[in-house]
Coordinates of C-alpha atoms in Angstrom, one line a residue:
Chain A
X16 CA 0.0 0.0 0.0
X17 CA 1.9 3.4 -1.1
X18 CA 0.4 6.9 0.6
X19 CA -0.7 9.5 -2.0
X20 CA 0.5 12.7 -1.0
X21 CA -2.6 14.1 -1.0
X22 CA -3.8 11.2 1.6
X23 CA -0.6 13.1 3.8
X24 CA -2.0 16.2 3.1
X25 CA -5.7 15.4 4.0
X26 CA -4.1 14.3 7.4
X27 CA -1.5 16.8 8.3
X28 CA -3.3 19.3 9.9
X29 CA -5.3 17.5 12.3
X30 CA -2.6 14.7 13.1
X31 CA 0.0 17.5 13.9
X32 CA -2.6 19.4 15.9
X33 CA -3.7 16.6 18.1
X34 CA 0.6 15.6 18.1
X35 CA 1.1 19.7 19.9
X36 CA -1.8 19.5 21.9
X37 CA -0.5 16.2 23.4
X38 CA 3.1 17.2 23.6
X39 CA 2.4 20.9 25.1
X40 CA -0.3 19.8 27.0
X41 CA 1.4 17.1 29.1
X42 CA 4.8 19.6 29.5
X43 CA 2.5 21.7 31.0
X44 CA 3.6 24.3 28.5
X45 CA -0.4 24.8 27.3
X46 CA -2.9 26.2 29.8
X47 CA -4.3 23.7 32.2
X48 CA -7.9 24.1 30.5
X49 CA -7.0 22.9 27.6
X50 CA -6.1 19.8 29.1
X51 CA -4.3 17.1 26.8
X52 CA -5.8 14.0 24.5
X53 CA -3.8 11.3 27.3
X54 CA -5.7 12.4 29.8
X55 CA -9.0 12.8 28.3
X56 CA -8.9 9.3 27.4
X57 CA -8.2 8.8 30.6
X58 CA -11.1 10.7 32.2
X59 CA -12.8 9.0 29.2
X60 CA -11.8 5.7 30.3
X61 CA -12.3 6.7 34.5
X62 CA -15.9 7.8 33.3
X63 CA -16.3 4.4 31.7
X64 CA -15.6 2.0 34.5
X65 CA -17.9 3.2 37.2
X66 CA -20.5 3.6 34.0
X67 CA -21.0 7.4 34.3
X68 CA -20.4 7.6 30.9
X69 CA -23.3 5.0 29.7
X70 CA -25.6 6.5 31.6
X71 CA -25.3 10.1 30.2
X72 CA -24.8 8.8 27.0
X73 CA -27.9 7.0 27.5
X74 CA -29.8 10.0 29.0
X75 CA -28.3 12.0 26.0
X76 CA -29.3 9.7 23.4
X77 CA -32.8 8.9 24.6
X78 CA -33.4 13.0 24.6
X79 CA -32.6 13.5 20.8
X80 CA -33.7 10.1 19.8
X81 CA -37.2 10.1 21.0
X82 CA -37.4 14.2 20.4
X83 CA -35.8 14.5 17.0
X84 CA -38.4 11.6 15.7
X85 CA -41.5 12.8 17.0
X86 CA -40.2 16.5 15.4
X87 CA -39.6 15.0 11.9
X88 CA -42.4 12.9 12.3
X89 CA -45.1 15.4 12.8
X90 CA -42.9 17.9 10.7
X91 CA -43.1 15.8 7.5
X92 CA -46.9 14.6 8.1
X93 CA -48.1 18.5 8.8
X94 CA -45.4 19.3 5.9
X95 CA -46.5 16.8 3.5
X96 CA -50.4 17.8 4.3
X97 CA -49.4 21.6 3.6
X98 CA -48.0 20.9 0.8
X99 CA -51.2 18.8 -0.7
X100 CA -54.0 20.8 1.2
X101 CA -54.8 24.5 0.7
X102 CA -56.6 24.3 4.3
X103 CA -53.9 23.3 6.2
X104 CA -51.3 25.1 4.3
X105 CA -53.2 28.3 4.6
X106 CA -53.6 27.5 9.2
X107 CA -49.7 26.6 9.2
X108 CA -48.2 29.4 6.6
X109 CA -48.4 32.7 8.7
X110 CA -47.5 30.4 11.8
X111 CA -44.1 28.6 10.4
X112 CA -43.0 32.2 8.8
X113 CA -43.5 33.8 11.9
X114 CA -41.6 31.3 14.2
X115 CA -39.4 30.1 11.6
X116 CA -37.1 32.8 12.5
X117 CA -36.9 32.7 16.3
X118 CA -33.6 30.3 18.1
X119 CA -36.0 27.7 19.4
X120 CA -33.9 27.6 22.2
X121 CA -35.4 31.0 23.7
X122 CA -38.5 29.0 24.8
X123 CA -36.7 26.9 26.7
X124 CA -37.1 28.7 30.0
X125 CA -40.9 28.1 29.6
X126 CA -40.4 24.2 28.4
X127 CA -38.2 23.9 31.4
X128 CA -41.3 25.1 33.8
X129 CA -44.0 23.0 32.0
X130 CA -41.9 19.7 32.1
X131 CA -39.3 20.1 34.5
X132 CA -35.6 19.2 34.5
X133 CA -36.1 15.7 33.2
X134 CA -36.3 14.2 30.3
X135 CA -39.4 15.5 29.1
X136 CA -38.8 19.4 29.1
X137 CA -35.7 18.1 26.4
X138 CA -37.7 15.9 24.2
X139 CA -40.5 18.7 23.9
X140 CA -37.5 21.4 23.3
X141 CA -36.5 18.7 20.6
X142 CA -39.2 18.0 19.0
X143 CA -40.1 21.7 18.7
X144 CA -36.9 22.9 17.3
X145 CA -36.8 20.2 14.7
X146 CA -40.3 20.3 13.5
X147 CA -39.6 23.8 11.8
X148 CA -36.6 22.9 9.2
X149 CA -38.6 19.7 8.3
X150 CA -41.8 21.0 7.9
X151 CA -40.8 23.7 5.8
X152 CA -38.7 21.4 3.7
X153 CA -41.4 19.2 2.8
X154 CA -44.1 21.6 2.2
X155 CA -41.5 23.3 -0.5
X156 CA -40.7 19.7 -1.2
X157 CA -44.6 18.9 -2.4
X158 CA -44.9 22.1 -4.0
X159 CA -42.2 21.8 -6.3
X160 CA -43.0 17.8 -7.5
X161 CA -43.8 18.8 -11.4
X162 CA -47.0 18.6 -11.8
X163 CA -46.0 16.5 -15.1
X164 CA -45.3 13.5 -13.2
X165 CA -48.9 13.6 -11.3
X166 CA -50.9 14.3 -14.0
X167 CA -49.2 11.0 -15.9
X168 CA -49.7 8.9 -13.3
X169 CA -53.1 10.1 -13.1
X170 CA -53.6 9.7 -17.0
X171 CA -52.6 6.3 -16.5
X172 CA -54.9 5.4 -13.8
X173 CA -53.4 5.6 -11.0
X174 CA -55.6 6.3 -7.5
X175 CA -54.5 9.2 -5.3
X176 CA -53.0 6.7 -2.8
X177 CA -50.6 5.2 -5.6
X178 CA -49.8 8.8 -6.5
X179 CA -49.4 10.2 -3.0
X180 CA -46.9 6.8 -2.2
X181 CA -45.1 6.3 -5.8
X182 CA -44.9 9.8 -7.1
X183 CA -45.4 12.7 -4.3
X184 CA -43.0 10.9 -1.6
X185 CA -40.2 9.7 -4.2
X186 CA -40.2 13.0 -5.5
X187 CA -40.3 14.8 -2.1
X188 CA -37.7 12.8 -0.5
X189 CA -33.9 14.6 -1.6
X190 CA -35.7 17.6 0.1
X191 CA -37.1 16.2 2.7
X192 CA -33.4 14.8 3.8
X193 CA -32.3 18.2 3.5
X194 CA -34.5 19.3 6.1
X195 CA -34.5 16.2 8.0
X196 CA -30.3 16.6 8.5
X197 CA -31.0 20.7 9.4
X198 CA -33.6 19.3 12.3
X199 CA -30.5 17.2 13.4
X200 CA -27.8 19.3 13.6
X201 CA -30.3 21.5 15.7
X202 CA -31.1 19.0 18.1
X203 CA -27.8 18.6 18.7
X204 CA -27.4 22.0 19.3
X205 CA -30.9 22.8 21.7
X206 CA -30.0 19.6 23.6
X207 CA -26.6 20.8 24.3
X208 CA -27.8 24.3 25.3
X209 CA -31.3 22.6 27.7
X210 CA -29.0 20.5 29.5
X211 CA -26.1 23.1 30.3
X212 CA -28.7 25.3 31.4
X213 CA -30.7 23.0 33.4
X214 CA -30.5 19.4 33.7
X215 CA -29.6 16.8 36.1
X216 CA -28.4 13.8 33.7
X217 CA -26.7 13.5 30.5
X218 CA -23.2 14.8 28.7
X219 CA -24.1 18.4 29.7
X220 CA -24.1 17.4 32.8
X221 CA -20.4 15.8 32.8
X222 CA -19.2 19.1 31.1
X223 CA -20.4 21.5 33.4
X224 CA -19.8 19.4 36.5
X225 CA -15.6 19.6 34.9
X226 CA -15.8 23.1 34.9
X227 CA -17.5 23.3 38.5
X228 CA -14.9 20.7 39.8
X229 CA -11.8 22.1 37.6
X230 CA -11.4 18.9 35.8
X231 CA -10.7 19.7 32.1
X232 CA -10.1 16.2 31.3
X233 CA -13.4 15.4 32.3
X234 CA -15.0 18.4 30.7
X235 CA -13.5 17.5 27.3
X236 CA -14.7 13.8 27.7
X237 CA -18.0 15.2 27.7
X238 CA -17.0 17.8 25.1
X239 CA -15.5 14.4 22.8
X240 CA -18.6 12.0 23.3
X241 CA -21.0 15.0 22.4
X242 CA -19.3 15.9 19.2
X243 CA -18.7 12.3 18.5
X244 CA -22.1 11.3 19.5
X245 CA -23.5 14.4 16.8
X246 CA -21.5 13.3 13.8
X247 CA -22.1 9.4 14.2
X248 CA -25.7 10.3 13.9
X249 CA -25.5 12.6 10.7
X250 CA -23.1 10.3 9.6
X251 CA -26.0 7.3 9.8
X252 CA -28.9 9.7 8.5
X253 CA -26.6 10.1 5.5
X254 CA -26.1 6.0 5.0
X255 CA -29.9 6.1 5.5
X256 CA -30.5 8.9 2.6
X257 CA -27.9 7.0 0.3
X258 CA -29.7 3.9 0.7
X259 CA -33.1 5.9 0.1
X260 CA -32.4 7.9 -2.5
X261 CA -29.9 5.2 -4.3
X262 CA -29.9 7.0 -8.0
X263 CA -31.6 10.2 -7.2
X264 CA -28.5 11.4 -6.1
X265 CA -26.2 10.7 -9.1
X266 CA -25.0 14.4 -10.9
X267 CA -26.1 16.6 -8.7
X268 CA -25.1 19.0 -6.2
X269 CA -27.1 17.3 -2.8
X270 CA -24.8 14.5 -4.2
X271 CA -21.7 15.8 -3.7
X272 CA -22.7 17.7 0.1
X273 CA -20.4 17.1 3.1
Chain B
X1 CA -63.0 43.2 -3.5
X2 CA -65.2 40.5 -0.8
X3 CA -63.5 38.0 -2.9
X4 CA -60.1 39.7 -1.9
X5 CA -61.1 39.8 1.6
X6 CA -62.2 36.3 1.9
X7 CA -58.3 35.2 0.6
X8 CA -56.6 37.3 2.8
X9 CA -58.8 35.9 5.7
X10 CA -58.3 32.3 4.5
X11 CA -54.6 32.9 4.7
X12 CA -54.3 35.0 7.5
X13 CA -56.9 34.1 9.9
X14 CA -54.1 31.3 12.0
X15 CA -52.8 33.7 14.1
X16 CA -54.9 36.0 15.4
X17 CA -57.6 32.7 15.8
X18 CA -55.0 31.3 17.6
X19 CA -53.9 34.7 19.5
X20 CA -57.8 35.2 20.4
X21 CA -57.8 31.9 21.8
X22 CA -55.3 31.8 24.0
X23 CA -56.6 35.0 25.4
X24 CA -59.7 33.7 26.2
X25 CA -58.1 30.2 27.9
X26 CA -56.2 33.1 29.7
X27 CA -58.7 35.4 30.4
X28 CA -61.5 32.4 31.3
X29 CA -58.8 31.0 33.9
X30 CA -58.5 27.6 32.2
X31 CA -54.7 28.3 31.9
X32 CA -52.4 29.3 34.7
X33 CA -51.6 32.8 33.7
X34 CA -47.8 33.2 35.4
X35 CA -46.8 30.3 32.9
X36 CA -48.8 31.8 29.9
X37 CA -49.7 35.2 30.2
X38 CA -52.5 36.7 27.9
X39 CA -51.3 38.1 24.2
X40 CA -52.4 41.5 25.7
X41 CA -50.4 41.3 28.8
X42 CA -47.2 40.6 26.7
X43 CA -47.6 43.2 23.8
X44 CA -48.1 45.9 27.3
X45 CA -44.7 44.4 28.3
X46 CA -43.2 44.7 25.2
X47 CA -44.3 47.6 24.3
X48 CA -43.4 49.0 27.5
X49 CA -39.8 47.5 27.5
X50 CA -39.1 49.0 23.9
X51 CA -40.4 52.4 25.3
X52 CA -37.9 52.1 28.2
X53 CA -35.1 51.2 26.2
X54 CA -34.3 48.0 27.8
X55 CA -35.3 45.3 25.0
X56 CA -33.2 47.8 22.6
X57 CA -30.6 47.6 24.2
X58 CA -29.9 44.5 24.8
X59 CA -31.3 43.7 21.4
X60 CA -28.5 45.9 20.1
X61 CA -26.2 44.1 22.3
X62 CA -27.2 40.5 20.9
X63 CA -27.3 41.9 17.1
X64 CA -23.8 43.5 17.2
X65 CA -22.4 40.5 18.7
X66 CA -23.8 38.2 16.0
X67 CA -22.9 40.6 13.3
X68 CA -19.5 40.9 14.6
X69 CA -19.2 37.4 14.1
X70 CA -20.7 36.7 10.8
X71 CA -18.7 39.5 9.3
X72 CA -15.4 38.2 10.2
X73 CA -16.3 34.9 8.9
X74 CA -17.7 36.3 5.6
X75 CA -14.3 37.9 5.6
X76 CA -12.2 35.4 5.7
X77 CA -14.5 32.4 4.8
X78 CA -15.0 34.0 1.4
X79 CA -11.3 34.4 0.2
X80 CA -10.6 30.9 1.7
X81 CA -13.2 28.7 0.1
X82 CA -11.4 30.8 -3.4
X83 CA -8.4 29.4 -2.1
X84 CA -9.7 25.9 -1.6
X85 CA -11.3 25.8 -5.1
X86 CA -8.2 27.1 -6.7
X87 CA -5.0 25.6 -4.8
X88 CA -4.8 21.9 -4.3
X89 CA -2.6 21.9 -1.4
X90 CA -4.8 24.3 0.3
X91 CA -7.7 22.2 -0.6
X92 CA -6.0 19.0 0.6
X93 CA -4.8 20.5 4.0
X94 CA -8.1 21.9 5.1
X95 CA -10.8 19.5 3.5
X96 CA -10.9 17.2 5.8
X97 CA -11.4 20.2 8.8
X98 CA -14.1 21.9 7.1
X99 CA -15.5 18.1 5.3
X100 CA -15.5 15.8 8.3
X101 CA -16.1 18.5 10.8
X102 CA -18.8 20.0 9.3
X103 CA -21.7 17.6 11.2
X104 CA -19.8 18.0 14.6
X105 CA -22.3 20.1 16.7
X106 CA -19.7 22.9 17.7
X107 CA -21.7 23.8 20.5
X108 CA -19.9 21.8 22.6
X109 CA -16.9 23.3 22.1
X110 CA -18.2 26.5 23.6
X111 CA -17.0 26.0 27.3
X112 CA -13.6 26.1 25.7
X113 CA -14.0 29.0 24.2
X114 CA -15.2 30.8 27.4
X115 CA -11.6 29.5 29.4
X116 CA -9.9 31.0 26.1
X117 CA -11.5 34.7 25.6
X118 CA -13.5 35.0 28.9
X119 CA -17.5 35.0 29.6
X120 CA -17.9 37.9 27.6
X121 CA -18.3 39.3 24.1
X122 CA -14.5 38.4 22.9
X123 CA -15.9 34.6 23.3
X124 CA -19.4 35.1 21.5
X125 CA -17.9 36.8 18.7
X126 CA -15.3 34.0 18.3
X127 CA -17.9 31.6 18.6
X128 CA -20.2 32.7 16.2
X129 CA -17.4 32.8 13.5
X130 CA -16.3 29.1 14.1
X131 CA -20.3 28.7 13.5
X132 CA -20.7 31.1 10.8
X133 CA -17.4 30.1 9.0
X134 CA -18.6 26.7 8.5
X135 CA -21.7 27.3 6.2
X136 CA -19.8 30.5 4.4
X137 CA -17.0 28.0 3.3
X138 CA -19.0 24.6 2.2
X139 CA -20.9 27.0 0.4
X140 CA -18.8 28.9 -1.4
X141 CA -16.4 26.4 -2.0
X142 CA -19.3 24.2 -4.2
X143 CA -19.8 27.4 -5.7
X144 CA -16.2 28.3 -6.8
X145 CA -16.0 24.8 -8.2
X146 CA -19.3 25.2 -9.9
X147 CA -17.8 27.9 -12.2
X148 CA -18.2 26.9 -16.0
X149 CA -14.5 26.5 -17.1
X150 CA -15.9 27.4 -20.6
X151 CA -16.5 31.4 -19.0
X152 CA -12.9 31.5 -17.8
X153 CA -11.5 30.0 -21.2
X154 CA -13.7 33.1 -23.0
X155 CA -12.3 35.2 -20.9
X156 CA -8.5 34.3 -21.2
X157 CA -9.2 34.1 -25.0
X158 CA -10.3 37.7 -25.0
X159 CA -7.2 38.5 -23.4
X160 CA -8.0 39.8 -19.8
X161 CA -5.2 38.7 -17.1
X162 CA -5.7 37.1 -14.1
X163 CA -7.0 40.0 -12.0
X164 CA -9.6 40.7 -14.3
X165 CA -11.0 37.6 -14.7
X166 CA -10.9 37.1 -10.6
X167 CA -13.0 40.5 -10.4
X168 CA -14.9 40.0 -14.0
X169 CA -15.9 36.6 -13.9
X170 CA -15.4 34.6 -11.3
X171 CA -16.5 36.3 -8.4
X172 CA -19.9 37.2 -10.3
X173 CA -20.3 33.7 -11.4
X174 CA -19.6 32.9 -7.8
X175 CA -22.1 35.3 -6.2
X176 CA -25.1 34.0 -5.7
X177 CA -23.6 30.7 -3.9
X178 CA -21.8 33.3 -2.1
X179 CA -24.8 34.8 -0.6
X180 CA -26.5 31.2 -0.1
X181 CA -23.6 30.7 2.1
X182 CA -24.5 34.3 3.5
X183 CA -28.1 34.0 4.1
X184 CA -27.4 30.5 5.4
X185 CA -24.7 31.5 8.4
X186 CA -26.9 34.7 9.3
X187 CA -29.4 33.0 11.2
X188 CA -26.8 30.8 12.5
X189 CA -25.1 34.2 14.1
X190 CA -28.2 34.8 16.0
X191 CA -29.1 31.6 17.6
X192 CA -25.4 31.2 18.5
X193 CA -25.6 34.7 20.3
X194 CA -28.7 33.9 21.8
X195 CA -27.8 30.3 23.5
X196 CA -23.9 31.6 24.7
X197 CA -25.9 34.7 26.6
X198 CA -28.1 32.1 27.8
X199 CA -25.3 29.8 29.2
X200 CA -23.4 32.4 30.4
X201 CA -23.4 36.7 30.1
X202 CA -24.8 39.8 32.0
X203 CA -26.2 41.7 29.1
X204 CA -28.0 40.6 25.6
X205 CA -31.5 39.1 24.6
X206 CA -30.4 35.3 25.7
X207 CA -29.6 36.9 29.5
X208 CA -32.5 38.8 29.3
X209 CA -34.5 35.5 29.1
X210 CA -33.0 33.8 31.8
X211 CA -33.3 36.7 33.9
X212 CA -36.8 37.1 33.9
X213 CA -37.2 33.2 33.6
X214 CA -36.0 32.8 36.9
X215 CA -38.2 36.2 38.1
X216 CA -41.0 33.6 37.1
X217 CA -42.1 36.9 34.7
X218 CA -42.8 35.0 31.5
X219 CA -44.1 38.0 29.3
X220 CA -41.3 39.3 29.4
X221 CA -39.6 36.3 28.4
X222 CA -42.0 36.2 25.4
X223 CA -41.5 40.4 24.6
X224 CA -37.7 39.1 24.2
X225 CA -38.6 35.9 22.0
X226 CA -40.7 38.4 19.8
X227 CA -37.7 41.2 19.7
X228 CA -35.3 38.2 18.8
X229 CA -37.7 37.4 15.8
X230 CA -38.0 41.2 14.7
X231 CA -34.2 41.3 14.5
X232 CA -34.1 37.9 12.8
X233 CA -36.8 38.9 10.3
X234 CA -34.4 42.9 9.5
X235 CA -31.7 40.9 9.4
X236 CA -33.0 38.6 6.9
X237 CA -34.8 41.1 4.6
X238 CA -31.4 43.6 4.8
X239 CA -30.0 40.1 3.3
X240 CA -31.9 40.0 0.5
X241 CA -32.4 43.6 -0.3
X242 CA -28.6 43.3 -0.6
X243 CA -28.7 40.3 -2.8
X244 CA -30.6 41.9 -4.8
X245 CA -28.3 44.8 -5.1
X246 CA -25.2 42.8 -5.8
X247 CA -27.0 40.4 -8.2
X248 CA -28.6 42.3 -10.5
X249 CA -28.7 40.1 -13.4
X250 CA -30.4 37.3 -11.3
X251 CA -34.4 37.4 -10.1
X252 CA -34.9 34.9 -8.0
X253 CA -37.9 34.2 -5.8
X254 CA -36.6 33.9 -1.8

């Protein structure tokens, strides 16, 4: 096996960063909050053996998992409905524009008082945040199917149900992933903000108990599951769209996206 | 004209259906009324905290933060992604930062960033550029690469040197991915703002929230969330109206 030099390239900066940060770290030649990679792995590996980790992972992962779905559930059913129905398009419209443009996060003080610290005030927070990106994504996503492709499969008999399933959905779907990965990367983002600000569980909690407790190796462990834990997932919604979309993607620009 | 009326209604008639009912669950006592104050009770608040100057200001705090940040990373995001579509090396050395790090959720990173420029602006400034620069570069890097080599050749046939074509045709070929990558980060400068004055800060809308959060005063907390969305919504339109300025040749619909 022979290393392109472009393969070198690709990995010089972040190998010779992680090489310093080690190096100047342990000589005690970088500031102690930047802690260095040997001991985060070992505050990662301390955190693993009494199975703190696990269960903030856990905590963590049950938050966006159960809120991100019910968001892009309800997102693309009230999306898909605006985009078919005048009705409904015309009740959610004036809502989504107004919102649209608000952090979601700025509600949180009130989700925190109607739900509490736990879990649920997070999964509503979730939900909330990531309904927005998908909704509006698959209501532009319906709008724009060309009307060519319904009208031919109505030509050649097919019932709305067929249409709605084989035509409106296939067509929809390179947007609706679009909107679907936004809703993500927000989640990831409102979770990490609801449980700095007030939680009692999860990878927030690790982080901000590190900086209570001075412990930078253990604040960067929480720091390094978070970030991992964020791109694994968009990392597996993309597999999932390549599988989906297998051909839609071919020549164009979504193709070619990060 | 009644025909006119009855589409605006049709369209329109959400929110202030939905704004009349909550004031009635309010105003009938069906809903606890610390938690959710009445629409009325808010817009006083609001109305009175603009009149006092204190949603303003920390409005104005919030906004120059955000655009402080976003205009550094237009800065240098802009002439970097160039220098990504045009140099190998450069492309090589940094791909993988921008490519692979591009889903991390950055957020996390933020307690660093408060030990490195303290709680204060210096921190939410640098913040929101790592956030902003992110979308400005992706962007603009597709849309350096997108450029038709066939308007380059033209223009090296008809003689113009490198500068020319730089200023002549690439950068206006590049524009409007330019200003996707714009109009993408500038919403992304707010929220950022917003949640680090939350975490952390003693002036700004996000501190204004949590202050009156925890002074169990929630219409103030909603005056702020609509302030936020009125800067959100200038912002966005002194976006466009630029776009529109810069590209000229190109109506599109937003």
């Amino acid at each position: 096996m022979t290393l392109r030099a472009s393969t070198l390239q690709n990995w010089f900066i972040p190998v010779s960063l992680i090489v310093a940060w080690q190096v100047l770290g342990q000589a005690g030649l970088a500031p102690r909050y930047l802690s260095w990679p040997g001991a985060i792995l070992a505050a990662l590996w301390e955190l693993a053996v009494t199975g703190e980790l696990f269960i903030a992972l856990a905590a963590s992962l049950y938050r966006v998992a159960v809120g991100f779905t019910i968001g892009t559930a309800s997102g693309i059913l009230v999306g898909l409905a605006a985009g078919i129905i005048p009705g409904v398009r015309h009740f959610f419209d004036p809502l989504v524009s107004f919102l649209y443009a608000i952090p979601k996060v700025a509600f949180l003080p009130i989700f925190l008082l109607l739900f509490g610290l736990g879990h649920a005030s997070k999964i509503s927070i979730i939900a909330f945040s990531g309904f927005f990106p998908v909704f509006v994504a698959s209501r532009h996503a319906v709008m724009t199917v060309n009307p060519l492709y319904v009208w031919t499969a109505r030509n050649m008999g097919a019932s709305p149900r067929t249409v709605f399933f084989r035509v409106i959905v296939p067509a929809a779907a390179p947007h609706l992933f679009a909107g679907i990965r936004i809703g993500l990367a927000h989640a990831f983002v409102v979770l990490f903000a609801a449980e700095l600000i007030g939680s009692k569980a999860g990878l927030g909690t690790i982080i901000s108990y590190g900086e209570e407790w001075v412990r930078f190796d253990l604040m960067f462990a929480g720091i390094v599951c978070f970030a991992v834990l964020g791109f694994v997932s968009d990392r597996i919604l993309m597999a999932i769209r390549q599988r989906v979309l297998r051909g839609h993607l071919v020549g164009t620009e979504e193709g070619a996206l990060p | 004209m009644i025909v006119q009326a009855r589409d605006i209604l049709l369209r329109w008639y959400s929110i202030p259906f939905l704004l009349l009912t909550w004031q009635i669950a309010v105003g009938s006592g069906l809903v606890e009324s610390r938690l959710l104050p009445s629409p009325l009770r808010v817009w006083t608040v609001f109305i009175a905290e603009v009149a006092n100057g204190a949603l303003p200001y920390h409005a104005m705090v919030t906004v120059s933060r955000a655009l402080a940040g976003f205009a550094i990373a237009a800065v240098i995001g802009i002439p970097f992604a160039a220098l990504m579509a045009q140099w190998a090396l450069w492309r090589n050395l940094f791909e993988p930062i921008f490519f692979l790090g591009y889903p991390i959720p950055k957020i996390a990173l933020y307690p660093i960033f408060t030990y490195i420029f303290g709680i204060g602006a210096p921190s939410k400034i640098a913040f929101t550029f790592l956030e902003c620069l992110y979308p400005i570069v992706v962007t603009c890097y597709f849309g350096f690469r997108g450029i038709q080599t066939r308007l380059v050749w033209t223009a090296q046939n008809m003689g113009a040197g490198r500068a020319t074509i730089l200023r002549r045709v690439v950068l206006p070929a590049a524009l409007p991915s330019i200003f996707a990558g714009l109009r993408v980060a500038l919403p992304v400068s707010i929220i950022v703002v917003v949640i680090t004055e939350m975490i952390g800060d003693s002036i700004g809308l996000g501190f204004y929230i949590n202050i009156w959060s925890t002074r169990f005063t929630f219409a103030n907390v909603y005056a702020a969330i609509i302030m936020i969305g009125i800067c959100g919504l200038i912002l966005d339109q002194a976006m466009l109206f630029i776009r529109r300025r810069a590209i000229y040749w190109q109506k599109e619909a937003a």
